Each structure stands twice: as C-alpha cells, then as structure tokens.
PDB file of C-alpha atoms in Angstrom:
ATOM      1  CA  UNK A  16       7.391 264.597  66.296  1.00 46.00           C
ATOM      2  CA  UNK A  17       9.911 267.041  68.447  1.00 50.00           C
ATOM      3  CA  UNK A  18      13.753 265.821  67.315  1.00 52.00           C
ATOM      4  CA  UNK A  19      16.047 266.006  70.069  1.00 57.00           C
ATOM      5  CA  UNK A  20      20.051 266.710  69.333  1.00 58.00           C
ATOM      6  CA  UNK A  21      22.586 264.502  70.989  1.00 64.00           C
ATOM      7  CA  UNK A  22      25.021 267.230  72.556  1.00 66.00           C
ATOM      8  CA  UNK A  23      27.212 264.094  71.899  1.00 78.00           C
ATOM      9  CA  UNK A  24      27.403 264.418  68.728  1.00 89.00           C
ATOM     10  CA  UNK A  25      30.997 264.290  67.111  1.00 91.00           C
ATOM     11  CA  UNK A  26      31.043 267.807  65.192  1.00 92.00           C
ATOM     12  CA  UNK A  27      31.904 265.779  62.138  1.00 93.00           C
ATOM     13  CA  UNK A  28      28.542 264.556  61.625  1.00 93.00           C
ATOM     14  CA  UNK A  29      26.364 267.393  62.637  1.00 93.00           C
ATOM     15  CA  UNK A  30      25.104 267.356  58.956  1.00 94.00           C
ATOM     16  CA  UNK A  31      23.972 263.621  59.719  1.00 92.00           C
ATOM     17  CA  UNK A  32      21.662 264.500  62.781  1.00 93.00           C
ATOM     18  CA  UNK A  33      18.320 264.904  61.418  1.00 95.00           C
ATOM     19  CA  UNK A  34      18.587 261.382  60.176  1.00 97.00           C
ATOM     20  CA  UNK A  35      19.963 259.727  63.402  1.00 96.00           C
ATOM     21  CA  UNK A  36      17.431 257.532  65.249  1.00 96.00           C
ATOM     22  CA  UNK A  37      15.329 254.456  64.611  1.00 97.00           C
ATOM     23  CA  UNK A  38      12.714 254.879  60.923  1.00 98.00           C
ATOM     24  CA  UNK A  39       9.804 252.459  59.885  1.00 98.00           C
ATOM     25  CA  UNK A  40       7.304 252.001  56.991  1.00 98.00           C
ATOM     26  CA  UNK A  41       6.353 251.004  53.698  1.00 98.00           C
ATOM     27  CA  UNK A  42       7.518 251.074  50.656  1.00 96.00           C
ATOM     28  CA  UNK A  43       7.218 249.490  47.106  1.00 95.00           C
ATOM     29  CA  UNK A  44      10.073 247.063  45.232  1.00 95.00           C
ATOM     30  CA  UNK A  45       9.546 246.429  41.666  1.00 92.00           C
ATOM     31  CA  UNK A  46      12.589 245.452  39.013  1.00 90.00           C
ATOM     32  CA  UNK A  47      11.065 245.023  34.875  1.00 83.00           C
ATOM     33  CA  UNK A  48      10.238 241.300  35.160  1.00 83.00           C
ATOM     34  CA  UNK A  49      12.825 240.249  38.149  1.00 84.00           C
ATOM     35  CA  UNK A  50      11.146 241.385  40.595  1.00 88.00           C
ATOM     36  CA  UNK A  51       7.239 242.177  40.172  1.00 89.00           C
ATOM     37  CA  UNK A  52       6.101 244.926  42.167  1.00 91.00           C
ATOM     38  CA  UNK A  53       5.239 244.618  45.603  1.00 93.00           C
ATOM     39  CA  UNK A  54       4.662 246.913  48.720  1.00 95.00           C
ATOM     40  CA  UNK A  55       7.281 246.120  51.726  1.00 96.00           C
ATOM     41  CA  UNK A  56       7.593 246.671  54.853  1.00 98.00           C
ATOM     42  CA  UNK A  57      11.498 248.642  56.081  1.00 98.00           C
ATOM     43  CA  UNK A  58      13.380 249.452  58.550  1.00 98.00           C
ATOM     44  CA  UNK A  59      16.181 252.055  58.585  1.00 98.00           C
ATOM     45  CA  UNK A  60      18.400 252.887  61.670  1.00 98.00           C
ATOM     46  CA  UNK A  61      20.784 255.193  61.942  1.00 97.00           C
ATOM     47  CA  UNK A  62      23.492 255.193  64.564  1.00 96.00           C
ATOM     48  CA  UNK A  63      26.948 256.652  65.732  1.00 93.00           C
ATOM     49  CA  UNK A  64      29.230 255.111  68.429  1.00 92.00           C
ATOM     50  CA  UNK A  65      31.264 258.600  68.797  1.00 91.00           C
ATOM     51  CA  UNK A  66      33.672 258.421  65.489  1.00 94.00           C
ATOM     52  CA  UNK A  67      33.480 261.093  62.903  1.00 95.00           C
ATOM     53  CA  UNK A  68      30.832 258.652  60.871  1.00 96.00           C
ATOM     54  CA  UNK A  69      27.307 257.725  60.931  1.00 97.00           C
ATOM     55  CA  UNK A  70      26.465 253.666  60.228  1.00 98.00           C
ATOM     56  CA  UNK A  71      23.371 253.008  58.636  1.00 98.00           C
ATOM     57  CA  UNK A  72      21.294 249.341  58.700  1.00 98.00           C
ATOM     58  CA  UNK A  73      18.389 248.305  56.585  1.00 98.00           C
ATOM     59  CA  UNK A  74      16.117 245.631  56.554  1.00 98.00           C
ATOM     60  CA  UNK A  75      13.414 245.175  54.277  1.00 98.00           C
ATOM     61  CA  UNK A  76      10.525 242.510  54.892  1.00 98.00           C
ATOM     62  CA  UNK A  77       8.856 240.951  51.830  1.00 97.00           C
ATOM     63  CA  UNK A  78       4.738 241.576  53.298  1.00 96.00           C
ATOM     64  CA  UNK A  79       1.915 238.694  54.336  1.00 96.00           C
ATOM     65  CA  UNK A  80      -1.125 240.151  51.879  1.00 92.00           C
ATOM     66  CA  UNK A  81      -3.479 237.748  54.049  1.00 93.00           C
ATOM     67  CA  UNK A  82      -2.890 239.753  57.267  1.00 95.00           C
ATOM     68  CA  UNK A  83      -2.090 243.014  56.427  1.00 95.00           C
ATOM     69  CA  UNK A  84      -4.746 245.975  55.783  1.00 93.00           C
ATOM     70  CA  UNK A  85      -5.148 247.993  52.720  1.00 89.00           C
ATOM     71  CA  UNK A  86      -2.524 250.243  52.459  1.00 88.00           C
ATOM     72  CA  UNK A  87      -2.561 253.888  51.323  1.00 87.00           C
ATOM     73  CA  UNK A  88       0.337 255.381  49.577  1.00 84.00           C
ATOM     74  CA  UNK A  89      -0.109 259.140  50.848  1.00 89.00           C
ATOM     75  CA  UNK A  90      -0.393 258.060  54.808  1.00 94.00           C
ATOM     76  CA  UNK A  91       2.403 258.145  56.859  1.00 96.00           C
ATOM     77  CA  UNK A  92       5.185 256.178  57.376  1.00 97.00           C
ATOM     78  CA  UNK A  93       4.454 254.431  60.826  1.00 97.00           C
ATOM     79  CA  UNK A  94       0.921 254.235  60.007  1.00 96.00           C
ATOM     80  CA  UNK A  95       1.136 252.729  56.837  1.00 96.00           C
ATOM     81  CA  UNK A  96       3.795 250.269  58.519  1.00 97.00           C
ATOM     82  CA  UNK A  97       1.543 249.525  61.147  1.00 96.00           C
ATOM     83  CA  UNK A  98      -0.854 248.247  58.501  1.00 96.00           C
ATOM     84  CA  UNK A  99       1.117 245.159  57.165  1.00 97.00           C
ATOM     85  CA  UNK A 100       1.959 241.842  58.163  1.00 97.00           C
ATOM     86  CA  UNK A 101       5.977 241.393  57.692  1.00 97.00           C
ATOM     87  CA  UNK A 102       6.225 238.473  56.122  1.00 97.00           C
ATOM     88  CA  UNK A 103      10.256 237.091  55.198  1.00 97.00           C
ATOM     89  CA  UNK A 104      13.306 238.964  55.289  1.00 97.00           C
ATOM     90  CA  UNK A 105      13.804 240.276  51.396  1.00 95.00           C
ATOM     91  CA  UNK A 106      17.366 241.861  51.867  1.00 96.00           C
ATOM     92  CA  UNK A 107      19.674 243.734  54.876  1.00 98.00           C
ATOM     93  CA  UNK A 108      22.545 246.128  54.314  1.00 98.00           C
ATOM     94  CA  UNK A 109      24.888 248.074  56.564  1.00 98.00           C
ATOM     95  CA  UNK A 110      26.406 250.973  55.258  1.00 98.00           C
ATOM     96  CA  UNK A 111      29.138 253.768  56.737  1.00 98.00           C
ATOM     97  CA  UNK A 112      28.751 257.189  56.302  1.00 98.00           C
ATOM     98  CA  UNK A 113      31.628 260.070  55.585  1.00 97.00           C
ATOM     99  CA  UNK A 114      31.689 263.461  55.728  1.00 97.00           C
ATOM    100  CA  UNK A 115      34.758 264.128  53.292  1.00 96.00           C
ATOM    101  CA  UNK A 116      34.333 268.194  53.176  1.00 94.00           C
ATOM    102  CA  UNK A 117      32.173 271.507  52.768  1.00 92.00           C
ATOM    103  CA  UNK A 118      31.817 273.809  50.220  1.00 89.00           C
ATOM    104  CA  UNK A 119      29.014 277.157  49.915  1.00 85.00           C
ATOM    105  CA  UNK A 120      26.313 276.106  47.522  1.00 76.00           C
ATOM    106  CA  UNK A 121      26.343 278.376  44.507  1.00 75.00           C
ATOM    107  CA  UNK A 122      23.832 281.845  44.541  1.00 67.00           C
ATOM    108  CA  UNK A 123      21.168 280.069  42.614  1.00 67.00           C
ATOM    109  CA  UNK A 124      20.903 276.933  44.701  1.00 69.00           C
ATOM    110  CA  UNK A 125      17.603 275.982  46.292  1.00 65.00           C
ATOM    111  CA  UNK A 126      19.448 276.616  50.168  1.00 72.00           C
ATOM    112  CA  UNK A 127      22.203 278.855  49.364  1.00 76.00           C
ATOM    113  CA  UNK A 128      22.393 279.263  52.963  1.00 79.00           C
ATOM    114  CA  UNK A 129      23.397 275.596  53.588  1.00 86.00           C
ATOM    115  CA  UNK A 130      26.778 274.125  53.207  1.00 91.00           C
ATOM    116  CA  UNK A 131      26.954 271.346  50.681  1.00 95.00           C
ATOM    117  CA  UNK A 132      28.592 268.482  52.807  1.00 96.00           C
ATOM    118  CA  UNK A 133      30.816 265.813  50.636  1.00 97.00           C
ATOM    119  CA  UNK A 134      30.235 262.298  51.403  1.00 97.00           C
ATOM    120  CA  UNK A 135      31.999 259.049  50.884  1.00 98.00           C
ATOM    121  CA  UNK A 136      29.973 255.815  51.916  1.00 98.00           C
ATOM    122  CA  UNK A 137      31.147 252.205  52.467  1.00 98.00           C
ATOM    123  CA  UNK A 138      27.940 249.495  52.540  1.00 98.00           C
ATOM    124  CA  UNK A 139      27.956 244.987  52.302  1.00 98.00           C
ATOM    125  CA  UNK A 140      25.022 243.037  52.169  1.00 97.00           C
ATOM    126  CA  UNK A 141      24.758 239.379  52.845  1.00 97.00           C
ATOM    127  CA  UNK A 142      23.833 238.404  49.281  1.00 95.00           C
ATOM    128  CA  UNK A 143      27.386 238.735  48.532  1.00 97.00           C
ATOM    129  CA  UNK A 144      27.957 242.746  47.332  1.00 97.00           C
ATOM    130  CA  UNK A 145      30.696 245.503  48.421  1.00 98.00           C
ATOM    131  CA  UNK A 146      29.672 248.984  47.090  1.00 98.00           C
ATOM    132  CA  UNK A 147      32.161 252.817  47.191  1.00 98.00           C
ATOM    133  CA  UNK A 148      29.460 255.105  47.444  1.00 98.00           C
ATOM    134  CA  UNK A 149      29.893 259.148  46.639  1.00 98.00           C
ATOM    135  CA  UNK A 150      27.891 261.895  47.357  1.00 98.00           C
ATOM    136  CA  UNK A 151      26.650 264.401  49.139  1.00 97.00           C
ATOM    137  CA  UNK A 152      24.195 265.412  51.848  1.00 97.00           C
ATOM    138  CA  UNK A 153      22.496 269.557  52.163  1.00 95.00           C
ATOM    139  CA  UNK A 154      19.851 269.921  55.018  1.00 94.00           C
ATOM    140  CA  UNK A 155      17.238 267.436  55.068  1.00 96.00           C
ATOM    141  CA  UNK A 156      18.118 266.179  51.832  1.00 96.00           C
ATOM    142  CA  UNK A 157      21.302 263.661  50.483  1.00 98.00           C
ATOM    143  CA  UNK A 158      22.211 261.929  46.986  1.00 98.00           C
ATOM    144  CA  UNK A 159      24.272 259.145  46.551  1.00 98.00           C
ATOM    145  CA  UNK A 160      25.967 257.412  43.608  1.00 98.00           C
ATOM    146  CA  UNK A 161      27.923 254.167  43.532  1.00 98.00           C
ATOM    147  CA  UNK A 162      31.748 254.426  42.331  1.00 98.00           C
ATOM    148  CA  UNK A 163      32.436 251.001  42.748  1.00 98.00           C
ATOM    149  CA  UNK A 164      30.359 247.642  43.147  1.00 97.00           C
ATOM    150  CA  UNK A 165      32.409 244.626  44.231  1.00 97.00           C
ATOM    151  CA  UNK A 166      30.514 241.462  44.477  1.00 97.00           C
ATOM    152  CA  UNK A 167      31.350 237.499  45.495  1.00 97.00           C
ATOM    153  CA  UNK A 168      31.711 235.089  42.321  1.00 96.00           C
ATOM    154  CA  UNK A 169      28.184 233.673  42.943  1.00 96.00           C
ATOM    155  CA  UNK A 170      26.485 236.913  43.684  1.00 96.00           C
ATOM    156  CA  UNK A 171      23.939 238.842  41.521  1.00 93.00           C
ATOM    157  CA  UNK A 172      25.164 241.156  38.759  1.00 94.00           C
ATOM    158  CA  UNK A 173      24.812 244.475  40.196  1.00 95.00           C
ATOM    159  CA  UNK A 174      26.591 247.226  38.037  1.00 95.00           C
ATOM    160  CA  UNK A 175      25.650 250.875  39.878  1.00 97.00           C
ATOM    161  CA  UNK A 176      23.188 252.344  42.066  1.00 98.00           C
ATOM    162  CA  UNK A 177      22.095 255.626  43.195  1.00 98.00           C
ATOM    163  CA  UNK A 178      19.820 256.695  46.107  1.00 98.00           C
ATOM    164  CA  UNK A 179      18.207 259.589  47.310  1.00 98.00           C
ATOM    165  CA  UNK A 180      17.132 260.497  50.797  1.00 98.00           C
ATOM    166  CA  UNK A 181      15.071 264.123  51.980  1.00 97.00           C
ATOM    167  CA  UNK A 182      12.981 264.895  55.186  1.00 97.00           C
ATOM    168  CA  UNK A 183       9.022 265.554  53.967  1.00 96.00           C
ATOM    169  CA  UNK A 184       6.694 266.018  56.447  1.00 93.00           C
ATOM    170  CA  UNK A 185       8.425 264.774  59.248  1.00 95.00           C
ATOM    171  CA  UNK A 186       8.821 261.200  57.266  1.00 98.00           C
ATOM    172  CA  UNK A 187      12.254 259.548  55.692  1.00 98.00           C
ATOM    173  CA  UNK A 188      10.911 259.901  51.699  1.00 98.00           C
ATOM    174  CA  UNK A 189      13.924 257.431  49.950  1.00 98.00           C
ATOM    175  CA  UNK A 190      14.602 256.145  46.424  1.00 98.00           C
ATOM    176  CA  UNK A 191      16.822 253.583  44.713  1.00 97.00           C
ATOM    177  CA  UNK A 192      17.879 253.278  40.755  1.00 97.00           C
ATOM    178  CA  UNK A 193      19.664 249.866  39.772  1.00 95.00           C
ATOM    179  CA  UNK A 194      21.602 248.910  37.161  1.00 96.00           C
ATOM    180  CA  UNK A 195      21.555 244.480  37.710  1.00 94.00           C
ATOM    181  CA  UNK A 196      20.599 241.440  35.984  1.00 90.00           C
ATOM    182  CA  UNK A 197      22.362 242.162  32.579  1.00 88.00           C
ATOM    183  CA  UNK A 198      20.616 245.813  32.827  1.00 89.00           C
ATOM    184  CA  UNK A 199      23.095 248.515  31.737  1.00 90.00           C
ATOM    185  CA  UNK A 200      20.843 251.690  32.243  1.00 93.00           C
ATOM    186  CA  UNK A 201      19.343 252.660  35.283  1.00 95.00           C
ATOM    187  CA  UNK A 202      15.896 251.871  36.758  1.00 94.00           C
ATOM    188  CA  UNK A 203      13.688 252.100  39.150  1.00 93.00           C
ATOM    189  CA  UNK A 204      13.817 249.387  42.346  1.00 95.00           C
ATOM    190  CA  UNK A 205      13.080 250.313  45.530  1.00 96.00           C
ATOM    191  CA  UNK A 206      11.517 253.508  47.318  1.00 96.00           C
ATOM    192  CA  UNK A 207      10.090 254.329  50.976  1.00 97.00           C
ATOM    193  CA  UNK A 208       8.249 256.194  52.869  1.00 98.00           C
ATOM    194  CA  UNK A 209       9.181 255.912  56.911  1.00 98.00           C
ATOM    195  CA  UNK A 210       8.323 257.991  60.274  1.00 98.00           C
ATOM    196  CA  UNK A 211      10.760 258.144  63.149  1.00 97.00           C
ATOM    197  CA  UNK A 212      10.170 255.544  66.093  1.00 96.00           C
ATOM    198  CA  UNK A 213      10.033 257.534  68.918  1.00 88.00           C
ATOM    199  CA  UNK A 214      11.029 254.516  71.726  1.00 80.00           C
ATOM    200  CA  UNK A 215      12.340 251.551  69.190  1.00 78.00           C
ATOM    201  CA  UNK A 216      11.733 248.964  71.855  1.00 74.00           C
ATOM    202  CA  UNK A 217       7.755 249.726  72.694  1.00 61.00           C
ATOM    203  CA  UNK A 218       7.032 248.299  68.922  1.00 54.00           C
ATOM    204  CA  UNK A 219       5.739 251.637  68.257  1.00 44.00           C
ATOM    205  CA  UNK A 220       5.091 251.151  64.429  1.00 43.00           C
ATOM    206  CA  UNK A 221       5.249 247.489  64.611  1.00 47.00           C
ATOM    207  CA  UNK A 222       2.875 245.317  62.131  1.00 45.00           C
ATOM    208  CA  UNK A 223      -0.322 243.338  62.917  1.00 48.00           C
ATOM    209  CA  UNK A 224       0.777 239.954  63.584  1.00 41.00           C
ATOM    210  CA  UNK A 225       4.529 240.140  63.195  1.00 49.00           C
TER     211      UNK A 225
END
C-alpha cells in the first residue's frame, strides 16, 4: 500500500511519518504464569494536531476463540486481524512522542546514510501507570526504553519496559519486554504484527463479528 506524505507535516517530525496513520492486527501477550499466552487483536494510531510531536494510542482486545478463524502467524497484519473475533478490552495507552535531536550514525552502522533521531516519550494508561520513555527512532525502525515508571498506590508493579518498532513488508512488526509483578529482569510480553488501514472508518481490517 502507496503512503502518502502530509505536506503538513511540522518539520520536527518528519522522522515520525512513515508511522503516521491508522494500524491493525494480531499479536500474541504472554507474561511466565500472569498472563498465559494468548493471540490479540490491536490497534495502533498515530496522529499529529500540528505541534512538533507525534501522539500515539493503543488498544488491545483480549480475542473470542469461538468466532474467530485459525490464525496464521506469517500472514499479514489486516488479514490476520480480519480473522478474529475481538472479544474485551485487555489494556489502552496514549503516549507522546519527541524528537529531542540528530546525530550521523557512525561508518559501520546498518544506514549510515540516515540520521539517528533522539527521542523522549511521555505515555498513561488507565490501569493507573505514568512512564519517561527514551530513545530513538532511524528510518523505518525505533527503540525505546523506560527512564521512569510512576504508578497510582493500587496499580500493578511495573518496574521498566522497552519496545521496539520497524517497517517489514509494508506491516508495523512491534515488541514489548517487562519488568512487573515482583519480576526484576526483563521478559517477554507483548508483540504485533499490524498493516496500515487505508480509510479507518470503512472497517477495513475489522473482525468477524465485532
């Protein structure tokens, strides 16, 4: 699918525009013994309202096995979405996205002809969780690492996260380590696989009975 850049586009977040627009499909959650593993069903949007920063808003669904298809990890994102049954909302997040500075990737990088873009990020859920995000974001690709993690006195223990994004194939490929639950080393939790949404309200990519 063709990507079109918005002319509008504050300069600031130029490095941002591959991943602006609407993104759905599967993925898989799974957590040692808190959370078995389980495919979901995401969402990922990715918006600007003409600052010099990029907002970001996830939902993930937990998935209805009776009416939902057999899914196949190695399809694409919209059609592997479009086999499953959304089920209950499992979490949301909105996150803010900063472009803090550029530097000139070193001579042996894998794009030495791509600025290395700084990032600082800013995201709350409402399960009660604040996290200072740092990072940074090189062509189709971006890796994030929590600096802080602020959460409510009845919230989860969540000690650090990190997350990587990259463009493969045309789909959103994403991954999330966690630190939680009396965990102090990092571990697997969530990861995605999503295609863009051409027009987000013709339910392109929507599931089979949601």
């Amino acid at each position: 699918m063709a990507f079109t850049f918005d002319t509008d586009l504050p300069p600031e977040i130029y490095p941002f525009a591959w991943l602006l627009g609407t993104w759905r499909g599967y993925g898989i959650l799974t957590y040692g013994d808190t959370v078995p593993e389980q495919a979901v069903y995401q969402e990922m949007v990715f918006d600007h309202d003409g600052g010099p920063y990029m907002r970001q808003t996830t939902t993930i669904w937990t998935v209805d096995a009776t009416r939902s298809e057999n899914l196949d990890f190695e399809m694409p994102g919209l059609e592997g979405a479009s086999r499953l049954a959304r089920a209950q909302v499992w979490s949301t997040e909105t996150c803010y996205w900063r472009p803090v500075g550029q530097q000139q990737p070193d001579a042996d990088d894998a794009d030495p002809r791509t600025p290395v873009t700084s990032l600082e990020l800013v995201s709350t859920d409402p399960a009660g969780h604040v996290a200072v995000w740092e990072g940074w974001i090189q062509g189709p690709r971006a890796q994030v690492g929590t600096q802080a993690v602020g959460r409510t006195r009845t919230s989860a223990e969540v000690r650090e996260m990190t997350r990587m994004f990259g463009l493969v194939g045309g789909d959103l490929m994403w991954t999330q380590d966690l630190a939680a639950f009396g965990n102090q080393e990092l571990s697997t939790y969530a990861s995605g696989r999503l295609g863009r949404v051409e027009d987000p309200q013709s339910g392109a990519g929507s599931t089979p009975g949601a």
